């Protein structure tokens, strides 16, 4: 690993590091470098590079006065270090530097995340093209692991599912189980969320890991944590989701019918969606799942396409509403969320809610007469059981 040299060190954000890592590992395309002017223009004009569909150009214009000084003076074959959160995380070997052109601002992969709009300040900034090296490359390890599993287990049907799990509720469980039933292996991508009033990433990861470890065959599921990129947040880039899933090794991806930005466009007077574009360019099956609800008549979770009963019988799984209950300390009914998942979330959100948790626990819930110490998770699990007691309701 190269030593730190302040004059030749670019300071970057976690999001930028995440995007560079995806580019380096050919997750967004087979092209694994920062693009030069000609490559950028080809992608913008045609949507393709080397006959491969690439929705966004890899235009690297590092923000900040010091970063721009380095970019302006960068020389061919020079090594520039990358610093993220006061740690050297990689390097770029420069092949060229050039100015950011105004018509590029809607096409940069570094501006494609759902949390930002095109940045006018980029116009005229200095860009760098070159080779990327990431020192602690977790994505490379994951990609190699999937390829090894595919060979060792002779996996033919590898399906992917991208979730924010904000929060993880019963419909997520249903989708996962339906997917595993028809696949040799399932890759679950946990997406970084940029929504307000969101549950933090570590907590959402904990809930999915709990579900996988306790209620799924672990040899058929792999969780990939995409915590360092917002490219897939709020499902605003379905093209990138499908391409990423394909390049991780999946040959099928599940998306919802209300998936953001699927959209429609016309080509040769024929209506198409982005999904059609992906199917044409990649050997990946895209399955669009219908909306799922709980029906009071069917007494189970059903698809709105197969349920004959009206909306007045349907309980919807609206994530922002369920999240509002949790953030206000309300235990969601088990029909919406598994009690173990609710307990994990509420015990994290309200770690010191009661002055004497043990006393409350002992005075409400049945016990075997043995003194035991209980956690907040234990408390919420037992409370959920009482809500399900039906003889007095």
Short mmCIF file of C-alpha atoms in Angstrom, two decimals:
data_model
loop_
_atom_site.label_atom_id
_atom_site.label_comp_id
_atom_site.label_asym_id
_atom_site.label_seq_id
_atom_site.Cartn_x
_atom_site.Cartn_y
_atom_site.Cartn_z
CA UNK A 1 0.00 0.00 0.00
CA UNK A 2 1.36 3.43 -0.92
CA UNK A 3 2.22 5.89 1.82
CA UNK A 4 0.11 9.02 2.26
CA UNK A 5 1.24 12.12 0.35
CA UNK A 6 -1.00 15.11 1.05
CA UNK A 7 -0.12 16.83 -2.23
CA UNK A 8 -1.25 13.82 -4.22
CA UNK A 9 -4.17 12.60 -2.15
CA UNK A 10 -7.78 13.04 -3.24
CA UNK A 11 -10.32 13.16 -0.43
CA UNK A 12 -13.52 11.36 -1.36
CA UNK A 13 -16.84 10.48 0.28
CA UNK A 14 -18.15 7.02 1.13
CA UNK A 15 -20.56 7.30 -1.81
CA UNK A 16 -17.74 8.04 -4.23
CA UNK A 17 -15.69 5.17 -2.84
CA UNK A 18 -18.69 2.87 -3.23
CA UNK A 19 -19.16 3.87 -6.86
CA UNK A 20 -15.44 3.50 -7.66
CA UNK A 21 -15.51 0.02 -6.10
CA UNK A 22 -18.47 -1.01 -8.25
CA UNK A 23 -16.74 0.30 -11.39
CA UNK A 24 -13.47 -1.46 -10.55
CA UNK A 25 -15.23 -4.80 -10.04
CA UNK A 26 -17.21 -4.52 -13.29
CA UNK A 27 -20.53 -4.47 -11.47
CA UNK A 28 -21.99 -1.63 -13.56
CA UNK A 29 -20.41 -2.77 -16.86
CA UNK A 30 -17.39 -4.64 -18.21
CA UNK A 31 -15.57 -1.30 -18.44
CA UNK A 32 -13.57 -0.98 -15.22
CA UNK A 33 -11.79 2.38 -15.53
CA UNK A 34 -12.59 6.08 -15.29
CA UNK A 35 -13.52 7.23 -18.79
CA UNK A 36 -11.71 9.74 -21.00
CA UNK A 37 -13.42 12.40 -23.14
CA UNK A 38 -14.01 10.19 -26.17
CA UNK A 39 -15.45 7.33 -24.11
CA UNK A 40 -17.72 9.71 -22.22
CA UNK A 41 -19.07 11.23 -25.42
CA UNK A 42 -19.70 7.78 -26.92
CA UNK A 43 -21.74 6.71 -23.89
CA UNK A 44 -23.72 9.96 -23.84
CA UNK A 45 -24.46 9.92 -27.56
CA UNK A 46 -25.28 6.23 -27.98
CA UNK A 47 -25.84 4.76 -24.52
CA UNK A 48 -23.25 2.12 -25.40
CA UNK A 49 -19.50 1.58 -25.16
CA UNK A 50 -17.77 -1.32 -26.89
CA UNK A 51 -21.27 -2.54 -27.87
CA UNK A 52 -22.30 -2.77 -24.21
CA UNK A 53 -25.25 -0.90 -22.72
CA UNK A 54 -23.98 1.65 -20.16
CA UNK A 55 -26.64 4.01 -18.75
CA UNK A 56 -24.17 6.47 -17.18
CA UNK A 57 -20.66 7.64 -18.07
CA UNK A 58 -17.84 7.24 -15.56
CA UNK A 59 -16.98 10.94 -15.26
CA UNK A 60 -14.73 11.54 -12.26
CA UNK A 61 -14.47 15.23 -11.32
CA UNK A 62 -13.39 15.22 -7.65
CA UNK A 63 -15.09 18.02 -5.70
CA UNK A 64 -13.27 20.51 -3.50
CA UNK A 65 -10.61 23.15 -4.08
CA UNK A 66 -7.66 20.94 -3.13
CA UNK A 67 -8.97 17.99 -5.16
CA UNK A 68 -9.38 20.24 -8.18
CA UNK A 69 -5.81 21.51 -7.91
CA UNK A 70 -4.59 17.93 -7.98
CA UNK A 71 -6.86 17.04 -10.91
CA UNK A 72 -5.75 20.10 -12.89
CA UNK A 73 -2.06 19.24 -12.52
CA UNK A 74 -2.37 15.46 -12.85
CA UNK A 75 0.10 13.85 -15.24
CA UNK A 76 -0.02 10.67 -17.33
CA UNK A 77 0.85 7.54 -15.25
CA UNK A 78 0.85 9.53 -12.00
CA UNK A 79 -0.54 7.69 -8.97
CA UNK A 80 -3.10 9.63 -6.91
CA UNK A 81 -4.09 8.25 -3.53
CA UNK A 82 -7.72 8.11 -2.39
CA UNK A 83 -8.58 9.09 1.17
CA UNK A 84 -11.99 8.39 2.72
CA UNK A 85 -12.79 9.27 6.32
CA UNK A 86 -9.11 9.87 7.12
CA UNK A 87 -8.03 6.51 5.73
CA UNK A 88 -6.16 5.72 2.48
CA UNK A 89 -8.52 3.36 0.66
CA UNK A 90 -7.15 3.13 -2.86
CA UNK A 91 -5.49 4.89 -5.76
CA UNK A 92 -5.99 6.08 -9.33
CA UNK A 93 -3.29 5.76 -11.99
CA UNK A 94 -3.91 8.76 -14.26
CA UNK A 95 -4.21 8.41 -18.03
CA UNK A 96 -5.59 11.89 -18.78
CA UNK A 97 -7.16 15.04 -17.34
CA UNK A 98 -9.71 17.31 -19.03
CA UNK A 99 -12.55 19.78 -18.44
CA UNK A 100 -16.11 18.79 -17.50
CA UNK A 101 -18.45 19.78 -20.34
CA UNK A 102 -21.88 21.30 -19.69
CA UNK A 103 -23.86 18.68 -21.59
CA UNK A 104 -22.35 15.91 -19.46
CA UNK A 105 -24.07 16.92 -16.22
CA UNK A 106 -27.08 14.59 -16.58
CA UNK A 107 -24.96 11.54 -17.43
CA UNK A 108 -22.32 11.10 -14.71
CA UNK A 109 -22.50 7.92 -12.66
CA UNK A 110 -21.28 9.92 -9.66
CA UNK A 111 -24.38 12.13 -9.89
CA UNK A 112 -26.86 9.31 -10.59
CA UNK A 113 -27.88 8.56 -7.00
CA UNK A 114 -31.44 9.24 -5.91
CA UNK A 115 -30.44 11.77 -3.26
CA UNK A 116 -28.94 14.43 -5.51
CA UNK A 117 -29.73 16.42 -8.65
CA UNK A 118 -27.26 17.23 -11.45
CA UNK A 119 -24.60 19.60 -10.14
CA UNK A 120 -24.11 22.77 -12.20
CA UNK A 121 -20.87 23.46 -10.33
CA UNK A 122 -19.24 20.53 -12.13
CA UNK A 123 -19.20 22.41 -15.44
CA UNK A 124 -15.64 23.47 -16.14
CA UNK A 125 -14.17 21.34 -13.37
CA UNK A 126 -11.18 19.15 -14.10
CA UNK A 127 -11.83 15.43 -14.60
CA UNK A 128 -9.48 12.48 -14.36
CA UNK A 129 -9.47 9.27 -16.36
CA UNK A 130 -7.45 6.25 -15.35
CA UNK A 131 -7.11 2.89 -13.65
CA UNK A 132 -8.67 2.25 -10.25
CA UNK A 133 -7.26 0.25 -7.35
CA UNK A 134 -9.19 -0.41 -4.12
CA UNK A 135 -7.17 -1.69 -1.17
CA UNK A 136 -9.75 -3.45 1.04
CA UNK A 137 -12.07 -4.60 -1.71
CA UNK A 138 -15.06 -6.36 -0.13
CA UNK A 139 -17.03 -6.37 -3.38
CA UNK A 140 -14.26 -8.35 -5.12
CA UNK A 141 -14.39 -10.95 -2.34
CA UNK A 142 -18.17 -11.25 -2.59
CA UNK A 143 -18.13 -11.54 -6.38
CA UNK A 144 -15.47 -14.25 -6.22
CA UNK A 145 -17.46 -16.09 -3.54
CA UNK A 146 -20.55 -16.18 -5.74
CA UNK A 147 -18.58 -17.48 -8.72
CA UNK A 148 -17.03 -20.18 -6.52
CA UNK A 149 -20.44 -21.24 -5.18
CA UNK A 150 -21.88 -21.41 -8.69
CA UNK A 151 -19.10 -23.78 -9.75
CA UNK A 152 -19.00 -25.92 -6.61
CA UNK A 153 -22.78 -26.31 -6.29
CA UNK A 154 -23.49 -26.24 -10.02
CA UNK A 155 -26.01 -23.43 -9.53
CA UNK A 156 -28.17 -22.81 -12.59
CA UNK A 157 -30.88 -20.50 -11.24
CA UNK A 158 -29.43 -17.62 -9.24
CA UNK A 159 -32.07 -15.03 -8.39
CA UNK A 160 -31.58 -11.60 -6.85
CA UNK A 161 -33.81 -9.36 -4.78
CA UNK A 162 -32.95 -5.77 -3.84
CA UNK A 163 -34.44 -4.52 -0.57
CA UNK A 164 -34.31 -1.39 1.52
CA UNK A 165 -36.11 -3.31 4.30
CA UNK A 166 -37.14 -0.02 5.87
CA UNK A 167 -38.56 -1.81 7.82
CA UNK A 168 -38.44 -5.54 7.04
CA UNK A 169 -42.08 -6.72 7.06
CA UNK A 170 -44.23 -9.74 6.20
CA UNK A 171 -44.41 -9.07 2.45
CA UNK A 172 -40.62 -9.06 2.29
CA UNK A 173 -40.72 -12.48 3.93
CA UNK A 174 -43.29 -13.71 1.41
CA UNK A 175 -41.27 -12.48 -1.58
CA UNK A 176 -38.10 -14.11 -0.27
CA UNK A 177 -39.80 -17.46 0.31
CA UNK A 178 -41.51 -17.41 -3.09
CA UNK A 179 -38.17 -16.65 -4.70
CA UNK A 180 -36.25 -19.40 -2.91
CA UNK A 181 -38.90 -21.95 -3.92
CA UNK A 182 -38.06 -21.39 -7.59
CA UNK A 183 -34.31 -20.78 -7.39
CA UNK A 184 -31.14 -22.72 -6.64
CA UNK A 185 -29.73 -19.71 -4.83
CA UNK A 186 -30.91 -16.26 -3.74
CA UNK A 187 -28.84 -13.09 -3.48
CA UNK A 188 -30.44 -10.41 -1.29
CA UNK A 189 -29.01 -6.94 -1.76
CA UNK A 190 -29.49 -4.60 1.19
CA UNK A 191 -29.66 -1.07 -0.19
CA UNK A 192 -28.58 2.08 1.52
CA UNK A 193 -31.57 4.31 2.26
CA UNK A 194 -31.63 8.10 1.91
CA UNK A 195 -35.23 8.61 3.07
CA UNK A 196 -36.09 10.84 5.99
CA UNK A 197 -37.21 9.11 9.20
CA UNK A 198 -35.37 6.01 8.02
CA UNK A 199 -34.12 3.20 10.20
CA UNK A 200 -30.34 3.18 10.30
CA UNK A 201 -28.51 0.82 7.98
CA UNK A 202 -26.94 -1.34 10.68
CA UNK A 203 -30.34 -1.95 12.28
CA UNK A 204 -31.96 -2.92 8.99
CA UNK A 205 -29.09 -5.28 8.29
CA UNK A 206 -29.52 -6.85 11.73
CA UNK A 207 -33.21 -7.60 11.07
CA UNK A 208 -32.54 -9.30 7.73
CA UNK A 209 -29.66 -11.32 9.14
CA UNK A 210 -31.91 -12.46 12.00
CA UNK A 211 -34.56 -13.63 9.54
CA UNK A 212 -32.03 -15.43 7.34
CA UNK A 213 -30.29 -17.15 10.26
CA UNK A 214 -33.49 -18.30 11.96
CA UNK A 215 -36.10 -18.85 9.26
CA UNK A 216 -34.33 -19.67 5.98
CA UNK A 217 -32.01 -22.40 4.66
CA UNK A 218 -28.72 -20.49 5.01
CA UNK A 219 -26.96 -22.50 2.29
CA UNK A 220 -29.37 -21.04 -0.28
CA UNK A 221 -29.11 -17.35 0.61
CA UNK A 222 -26.39 -14.70 0.52
CA UNK A 223 -26.85 -11.17 1.87
CA UNK A 224 -24.83 -8.46 0.09
CA UNK A 225 -24.61 -5.20 1.96
CA UNK A 226 -24.41 -2.20 -0.41
CA UNK A 227 -23.87 0.29 2.40
CA UNK A 228 -21.37 2.53 0.58
CA UNK A 229 -23.45 3.52 -2.42
CA UNK A 230 -26.71 5.41 -2.91
CA UNK A 231 -26.98 4.48 -6.60
CA UNK A 232 -29.81 2.06 -5.86
CA UNK A 233 -31.55 4.03 -3.08
CA UNK A 234 -35.35 4.31 -3.35
CA UNK A 235 -35.19 2.09 -6.45
CA UNK A 236 -34.64 5.09 -8.74
CA UNK A 237 -32.31 3.28 -11.15
CA UNK A 238 -33.89 -0.01 -12.23
CA UNK A 239 -31.42 -0.28 -15.13
CA UNK A 240 -28.48 -0.19 -12.75
CA UNK A 241 -30.17 -2.66 -10.40
CA UNK A 242 -30.62 -5.22 -13.18
CA UNK A 243 -27.11 -4.70 -14.54
CA UNK A 244 -25.55 -4.98 -11.07
CA UNK A 245 -27.48 -8.15 -10.27
CA UNK A 246 -26.38 -9.68 -13.59
CA UNK A 247 -22.72 -8.80 -13.05
CA UNK A 248 -22.76 -10.20 -9.52
CA UNK A 249 -23.79 -13.51 -11.06
CA UNK A 250 -27.60 -13.58 -11.02
CA UNK A 251 -29.63 -14.67 -14.03
CA UNK A 252 -32.96 -13.49 -12.62
CA UNK A 253 -34.08 -10.42 -10.68
CA UNK A 254 -37.33 -9.75 -8.85
CA UNK A 255 -38.77 -6.24 -8.84
CA UNK A 256 -42.14 -4.83 -7.76
CA UNK A 257 -44.74 -3.44 -10.13
CA UNK A 258 -44.59 -0.10 -8.30
CA UNK A 259 -40.82 0.02 -8.73
CA UNK A 260 -39.67 3.60 -9.26
CA UNK A 261 -38.63 4.80 -12.71
CA UNK A 262 -39.58 1.70 -14.72
CA UNK A 263 -41.32 4.23 -16.95
CA UNK A 264 -42.20 3.97 -20.62
CA UNK A 265 -40.60 5.23 -23.81
CA UNK A 266 -41.32 4.89 -27.53
CA UNK A 267 -38.99 3.41 -30.14
CA UNK A 268 -40.12 2.97 -33.76
CA UNK A 269 -43.62 3.95 -32.61
CA UNK A 270 -43.69 1.01 -30.18
CA UNK A 271 -44.15 1.40 -26.42
CA UNK A 272 -41.31 0.02 -24.30
CA UNK A 273 -40.10 0.15 -20.73
CA UNK A 274 -36.57 0.15 -19.33
CA UNK A 275 -37.15 -3.51 -18.51
CA UNK A 276 -37.48 -4.30 -22.22
CA UNK A 277 -34.19 -2.52 -22.84
CA UNK A 278 -32.42 -4.62 -20.21
CA UNK A 279 -33.91 -7.87 -21.50
CA UNK A 280 -32.67 -7.04 -24.99
CA UNK A 281 -29.09 -6.42 -23.86
CA UNK A 282 -28.53 -8.90 -21.03
CA UNK A 283 -29.21 -12.57 -20.51
CA UNK A 284 -31.24 -12.00 -17.36
CA UNK A 285 -34.87 -12.75 -16.56
CA UNK A 286 -36.80 -9.89 -14.96
CA UNK A 287 -39.89 -10.84 -13.00
CA UNK A 288 -42.24 -8.01 -12.04
CA UNK A 289 -44.15 -8.98 -8.92
CA UNK A 290 -47.66 -7.65 -8.18
CA UNK A 291 -48.65 -5.80 -5.02
CA UNK A 292 -49.25 -8.00 -1.98
CA UNK A 293 -51.77 -7.32 0.81
CA UNK A 294 -53.37 -9.15 3.71
CA UNK A 295 -56.98 -10.01 2.90
CA UNK A 296 -59.45 -10.31 5.79
CA UNK A 297 -61.55 -12.72 3.74
CA UNK A 298 -58.72 -14.91 2.43
CA UNK A 299 -57.06 -14.78 5.89
CA UNK A 300 -53.57 -14.63 4.37
CA UNK A 301 -51.19 -12.52 2.32
CA UNK A 302 -52.38 -12.45 -1.29
CA UNK A 303 -51.62 -10.77 -4.58
CA UNK A 304 -54.09 -8.06 -5.56
CA UNK A 305 -54.19 -9.78 -8.97
CA UNK A 306 -55.47 -13.06 -7.54
CA UNK A 307 -57.65 -11.87 -4.66
CA UNK A 308 -61.36 -11.58 -5.63
CA UNK A 309 -62.22 -9.31 -2.68
CA UNK A 310 -62.26 -5.53 -2.75
CA UNK A 311 -59.81 -3.05 -1.25
CA UNK A 312 -62.04 -2.64 1.80
CA UNK A 313 -60.89 -6.14 2.82
CA UNK A 314 -57.19 -5.43 2.27
CA UNK A 315 -54.56 -4.50 4.83
CA UNK A 316 -51.67 -2.82 3.01
CA UNK A 317 -47.99 -3.04 3.86
CA UNK A 318 -47.08 0.62 3.54
CA UNK A 319 -43.48 0.88 4.75
CA UNK A 320 -43.53 4.59 5.74
CA UNK A 321 -46.63 4.02 7.89
CA UNK A 322 -45.19 0.94 9.61
CA UNK A 323 -41.97 2.86 10.13
CA UNK A 324 -43.92 5.73 11.71
CA UNK A 325 -45.41 3.32 14.24
CA UNK A 326 -41.96 2.03 15.15
CA UNK A 327 -40.36 5.47 15.39
CA UNK A 328 -43.12 6.49 17.80
CA UNK A 329 -42.61 3.42 19.95
CA UNK A 330 -45.72 1.51 18.84
CA UNK A 331 -45.41 -2.25 18.43
CA UNK A 332 -46.83 -3.16 14.97
CA UNK A 333 -49.31 -6.04 14.91
CA UNK A 334 -47.68 -9.39 14.03
CA UNK A 335 -49.81 -9.45 10.90
CA UNK A 336 -47.59 -6.62 9.59
CA UNK A 337 -44.23 -7.60 11.06
CA UNK A 338 -42.81 -10.66 12.73
CA UNK A 339 -42.68 -9.96 16.48
CA UNK A 340 -39.00 -10.87 16.68
CA UNK A 341 -38.17 -8.22 14.05
CA UNK A 342 -40.31 -5.57 15.76
CA UNK A 343 -38.59 -6.39 19.06
CA UNK A 344 -35.12 -5.94 17.58
CA UNK A 345 -36.07 -2.55 16.13
CA UNK A 346 -37.90 -1.15 19.16
CA UNK A 347 -35.20 -2.26 21.61
CA UNK A 348 -32.66 -0.42 19.45
CA UNK A 349 -34.76 2.73 19.03
CA UNK A 350 -35.72 2.96 22.72
CA UNK A 351 -32.84 1.44 24.69
CA UNK A 352 -33.83 2.95 28.08
CA UNK A 353 -37.56 3.28 27.77
CA UNK A 354 -38.63 2.13 31.24
CA UNK A 355 -37.14 2.89 34.64
CA UNK A 356 -37.59 -0.68 35.81
CA UNK A 357 -37.97 -3.06 32.90
CA UNK A 358 -37.48 -6.17 35.04
CA UNK A 359 -40.32 -5.24 37.39
CA UNK A 360 -42.73 -4.53 34.55
CA UNK A 361 -41.78 -7.79 32.88
CA UNK A 362 -42.27 -9.86 36.03
CA UNK A 363 -45.59 -8.22 36.91
CA UNK A 364 -47.21 -8.69 33.48
CA UNK A 365 -45.92 -11.90 31.96
CA UNK A 366 -46.20 -15.47 33.27
CA UNK A 367 -43.01 -17.09 34.57
CA UNK A 368 -41.80 -20.34 36.07
CA UNK A 369 -40.94 -18.73 39.40
CA UNK A 370 -37.26 -18.51 38.51
CA UNK A 371 -35.54 -15.16 38.70
CA UNK A 372 -34.27 -14.26 35.26
CA UNK A 373 -32.89 -11.13 33.65
CA UNK A 374 -34.79 -10.01 30.58
CA UNK A 375 -33.91 -7.68 27.73
CA UNK A 376 -36.09 -5.19 25.88
CA UNK A 377 -36.28 -7.68 23.00
CA UNK A 378 -37.72 -10.27 25.42
CA UNK A 379 -40.23 -7.69 26.64
CA UNK A 380 -41.54 -6.78 23.17
CA UNK A 381 -41.75 -10.43 22.09
CA UNK A 382 -43.87 -11.31 25.12
CA UNK A 383 -45.99 -8.18 24.66
CA UNK A 384 -46.70 -9.20 21.06
CA UNK A 385 -47.89 -12.60 22.30
CA UNK A 386 -50.42 -10.89 24.58
CA UNK A 387 -51.75 -8.88 21.63
CA UNK A 388 -52.43 -12.19 19.88
CA UNK A 389 -54.42 -13.65 22.81
CA UNK A 390 -57.96 -13.91 21.50
CA UNK A 391 -60.28 -15.30 24.20
CA UNK A 392 -61.12 -11.85 25.63
CA UNK A 393 -61.30 -9.99 22.31
#
